[in-house]
Amino acid sequence: AAALTPELRESVEKFVKGHKVVLFMKGTKLFPQCGFSNTVVQILNNLSVPYETVNILEDDGLRQGLKAYSNWPTFPQLYIDGEFFGGCDITLEAFQSGQLKEVVEKAMCS
Amino acid sequence: MGVTKEGVEETLKAKLTPTHLVVIDTSGGCGASFDIEIASSNFEGKRLLERHRLVNAALAEELKDIHALSIRKALTPKQWEEQHPAPENLATA
């Protein structure tokens, strides 16, 4: 079972609200260790948006806690403006439809 | 016990009563990995994120063992028909 302690919830919330775009992923933006994570990194690079990445492979407690925090079972997990946006499929579809660019631009201006 | 394509199909059929369902086993030897295309009236009036949540929730048990899951399409039956006209419609188009 996923263990989302109040402390972990608070620090995740602080982190995702402290940065406009946050990607929890397998690996790092310079060295993605999974094709799905790599897809989202390439999309964010393409949008030329500043973003933070967190490697969930390095912290199993965080990995399990995030699943509970977002109510999302897999990685990568993209957060925009403090809110969970989606996984790889949703991000890809939103990128292709132009919706992601809109959401990101809105976040940058907020 | 591993997750099979048939198992994923059965669970989705039982929980989301899809009008269209394709489950493709994409595991290249690294464990259970699936692509899913699904049309269900349960998706009416729901955003993509909520639709994916429904699929994820339906597969909660399987996801413990699934290595990778890609929900390629999560459509309403109407959207599915619009994207995939019946052959006779194509012939008259």
Short mmCIF file of C-alpha atoms in Angstrom, two decimals:
data_model
loop_
_atom_site.label_atom_id
_atom_site.label_comp_id
_atom_site.label_asym_id
_atom_site.label_seq_id
_atom_site.Cartn_x
_atom_site.Cartn_y
_atom_site.Cartn_z
CA ALA A 1 0.00 0.00 0.00
CA ALA A 2 1.15 3.50 -0.79
CA ALA A 3 2.34 5.41 2.24
CA LEU A 4 1.57 9.09 1.97
CA THR A 5 2.48 10.58 5.32
CA PRO A 6 1.29 14.10 6.16
CA GLU A 7 4.94 15.21 6.02
CA LEU A 8 5.41 13.77 2.54
CA ARG A 9 2.13 15.24 1.33
CA GLU A 10 3.19 18.64 2.58
CA SER A 11 6.62 18.54 0.96
CA VAL A 12 5.22 17.29 -2.38
CA GLU A 13 2.61 20.03 -2.32
CA LYS A 14 5.21 22.67 -1.52
CA PHE A 15 7.43 21.45 -4.33
CA VAL A 16 4.78 21.26 -7.07
CA LYS A 17 3.35 24.63 -6.07
CA GLY A 18 6.83 26.17 -5.91
CA HIS A 19 7.59 25.39 -9.56
CA LYS A 20 5.43 26.06 -12.60
CA VAL A 21 6.22 22.75 -14.30
CA VAL A 22 7.37 19.63 -12.46
CA LEU A 23 7.95 16.19 -13.93
CA PHE A 24 8.29 13.17 -11.66
CA MET A 25 9.99 10.64 -13.88
CA LYS A 26 12.19 7.59 -14.22
CA GLY A 27 15.69 9.01 -14.59
CA THR A 28 16.61 12.63 -15.18
CA LYS A 29 15.94 15.06 -18.01
CA LEU A 30 19.47 14.44 -19.26
CA PHE A 31 19.20 10.68 -18.86
CA PRO A 32 15.63 9.38 -18.97
CA GLN A 33 15.48 5.70 -18.06
CA CYS A 34 12.15 4.84 -19.64
CA GLY A 35 10.60 5.58 -23.02
CA PHE A 36 7.47 7.11 -21.50
CA SER A 37 9.47 9.51 -19.34
CA ASN A 38 11.67 10.35 -22.32
CA THR A 39 8.59 11.23 -24.40
CA VAL A 40 7.46 13.83 -21.88
CA VAL A 41 10.99 15.26 -21.53
CA GLN A 42 11.18 15.69 -25.30
CA ILE A 43 7.77 17.41 -25.34
CA LEU A 44 8.79 19.85 -22.58
CA ASN A 45 12.09 20.54 -24.35
CA ASN A 46 10.16 21.21 -27.53
CA LEU A 47 7.95 23.74 -25.74
CA SER A 48 11.11 25.47 -24.44
CA VAL A 49 9.56 25.67 -21.00
CA PRO A 50 11.63 25.72 -17.80
CA TYR A 51 10.85 22.62 -15.74
CA GLU A 52 12.09 20.62 -12.80
CA THR A 53 12.47 16.87 -12.86
CA VAL A 54 12.55 14.47 -9.92
CA ASN A 55 13.94 10.96 -10.34
CA ILE A 56 11.50 8.66 -8.58
CA LEU A 57 13.83 5.69 -9.08
CA GLU A 58 16.04 7.12 -6.34
CA ASP A 59 13.36 7.26 -3.64
CA ASP A 60 10.86 4.45 -3.30
CA GLY A 61 9.01 6.21 -0.49
CA LEU A 62 8.43 9.21 -2.73
CA ARG A 63 7.48 6.93 -5.63
CA GLN A 64 4.77 5.16 -3.61
CA GLY A 65 3.60 8.36 -1.92
CA LEU A 66 3.19 10.21 -5.21
CA LYS A 67 0.90 7.50 -6.56
CA ALA A 68 -1.42 8.18 -3.64
CA TYR A 69 -1.00 11.97 -3.85
CA SER A 70 -2.02 12.15 -7.51
CA ASN A 71 -4.26 9.07 -7.49
CA TRP A 72 -2.28 7.97 -10.53
CA PRO A 73 -0.60 4.55 -10.66
CA THR A 74 2.24 5.11 -13.11
CA PHE A 75 5.14 7.39 -14.03
CA PRO A 76 5.91 9.88 -15.50
CA GLN A 77 3.60 12.34 -13.73
CA LEU A 78 3.43 15.91 -14.96
CA TYR A 79 2.35 18.78 -12.71
CA ILE A 80 1.56 22.22 -14.06
CA ASP A 81 0.88 25.19 -11.79
CA GLY A 82 0.66 22.94 -8.75
CA GLU A 83 -1.88 20.59 -10.29
CA PHE A 84 -1.55 17.09 -11.66
CA PHE A 85 -1.88 17.31 -15.44
CA GLY A 86 -1.47 13.68 -16.50
CA GLY A 87 0.80 10.86 -17.54
CA CYS A 88 2.55 10.25 -20.85
CA ASP A 89 -0.53 9.54 -23.01
CA ILE A 90 -2.46 12.58 -21.81
CA THR A 91 0.57 14.85 -22.16
CA LEU A 92 1.24 13.58 -25.67
CA GLU A 93 -2.36 14.07 -26.78
CA ALA A 94 -2.48 17.55 -25.23
CA PHE A 95 0.80 18.43 -26.96
CA GLN A 96 -0.48 17.29 -30.33
CA SER A 97 -3.74 19.23 -29.95
CA GLY A 98 -1.95 22.41 -28.84
CA GLN A 99 -3.71 22.33 -25.48
CA LEU A 100 -0.51 21.71 -23.52
CA LYS A 101 1.11 24.84 -24.91
CA GLU A 102 -1.91 26.86 -23.79
CA VAL A 103 -1.90 25.41 -20.29
CA VAL A 104 1.85 25.95 -19.90
CA GLU A 105 1.69 29.51 -21.19
CA LYS A 106 -1.16 30.25 -18.83
CA ALA A 107 0.87 28.82 -15.94
CA MET A 108 3.89 30.93 -16.86
CA CYS A 109 1.79 34.09 -16.77
CA SER A 110 0.00 33.31 -13.52
CA MET B 1 1.00 -14.79 -11.41
CA GLY B 2 1.37 -12.55 -14.44
CA VAL B 3 -1.13 -10.33 -16.18
CA THR B 4 -2.44 -11.50 -19.53
CA LYS B 5 -4.03 -9.64 -22.40
CA GLU B 6 -7.16 -11.73 -21.84
CA GLY B 7 -7.19 -10.80 -18.16
CA VAL B 8 -6.99 -7.10 -18.96
CA GLU B 9 -9.77 -7.45 -21.54
CA GLU B 10 -12.05 -9.32 -19.15
CA THR B 11 -11.58 -6.78 -16.36
CA LEU B 12 -12.24 -3.81 -18.65
CA LYS B 13 -15.29 -5.51 -20.18
CA ALA B 14 -16.72 -6.25 -16.76
CA LYS B 15 -16.09 -2.81 -15.26
CA LEU B 16 -16.52 -0.37 -18.15
CA THR B 17 -18.84 -2.30 -20.56
CA PRO B 18 -17.00 -0.93 -23.60
CA THR B 19 -18.61 -0.72 -27.03
CA HIS B 20 -15.16 -1.04 -28.51
CA LEU B 21 -12.04 -2.51 -26.95
CA VAL B 22 -8.62 -3.36 -28.28
CA VAL B 23 -5.88 -4.55 -25.94
CA ILE B 24 -2.49 -5.05 -27.50
CA ASP B 25 0.27 -6.90 -25.68
CA THR B 26 3.38 -4.81 -26.26
CA SER B 27 5.69 -6.57 -23.84
CA GLY B 28 9.01 -7.11 -25.50
CA GLY B 29 10.21 -9.57 -22.89
CA CYS B 30 10.50 -7.04 -20.07
CA GLY B 31 7.16 -7.89 -18.47
CA ALA B 32 3.48 -7.16 -18.87
CA SER B 33 3.00 -4.15 -21.14
CA PHE B 34 -0.19 -3.17 -22.90
CA ASP B 35 -1.68 -0.65 -25.28
CA ILE B 36 -5.40 0.01 -24.85
CA GLU B 37 -8.03 1.55 -27.09
CA ILE B 38 -11.42 1.76 -25.48
CA ALA B 39 -14.80 3.31 -26.15
CA SER B 40 -17.33 3.34 -23.33
CA SER B 41 -20.43 5.32 -22.45
CA ASN B 42 -18.89 5.68 -18.96
CA PHE B 43 -16.67 8.36 -20.51
CA GLU B 44 -19.59 10.66 -21.45
CA GLY B 45 -19.07 14.15 -20.10
CA LYS B 46 -15.63 13.35 -18.67
CA ARG B 47 -12.30 14.96 -19.45
CA LEU B 48 -9.42 12.83 -20.69
CA LEU B 49 -7.76 12.80 -17.27
CA GLU B 50 -10.96 11.51 -15.66
CA ARG B 51 -11.38 8.89 -18.38
CA HIS B 52 -7.87 7.61 -17.82
CA ARG B 53 -8.54 7.54 -14.09
CA LEU B 54 -11.54 5.27 -14.74
CA VAL B 55 -9.37 2.87 -16.74
CA ASN B 56 -6.61 2.97 -14.12
CA ALA B 57 -9.13 2.33 -11.35
CA ALA B 58 -10.66 -0.60 -13.24
CA LEU B 59 -7.19 -2.12 -13.63
CA ALA B 60 -6.02 -1.35 -10.08
CA GLU B 61 -5.24 -5.00 -9.32
CA GLU B 62 -3.54 -5.66 -12.65
CA LEU B 63 -1.52 -2.45 -12.42
CA LYS B 64 0.38 -3.90 -9.48
CA ASP B 65 2.01 -6.27 -11.99
CA ILE B 66 1.75 -4.33 -15.21
CA HIS B 67 5.09 -2.88 -16.22
CA ALA B 68 3.77 -0.37 -18.74
CA LEU B 69 0.30 0.74 -19.76
CA SER B 70 -0.54 3.08 -22.59
CA ILE B 71 -4.13 4.25 -22.97
CA ARG B 72 -4.01 5.23 -26.62
CA LYS B 73 -7.66 6.15 -26.91
CA ALA B 74 -10.44 6.62 -24.38
CA LEU B 75 -13.50 7.67 -26.35
CA THR B 76 -17.24 7.79 -25.95
CA PRO B 77 -19.14 5.43 -28.30
CA LYS B 78 -20.21 8.50 -30.32
CA GLN B 79 -16.65 9.76 -30.69
CA TRP B 80 -15.57 6.28 -31.71
CA GLU B 81 -18.19 6.14 -34.46
CA GLU B 82 -17.21 9.57 -35.70
CA GLN B 83 -13.59 8.51 -35.98
CA HIS B 84 -14.40 5.11 -37.43
CA PRO B 85 -17.34 5.34 -39.83
CA ALA B 86 -18.92 2.04 -40.77
CA PRO B 87 -17.76 0.67 -44.17
CA GLU B 88 -21.11 1.37 -45.86
CA ASN B 89 -20.78 5.04 -44.88
CA LEU B 90 -17.36 5.13 -46.46
CA ALA B 91 -18.72 3.61 -49.66
CA THR B 92 -21.39 6.29 -49.98
CA ALA B 93 -19.10 9.14 -49.01
#
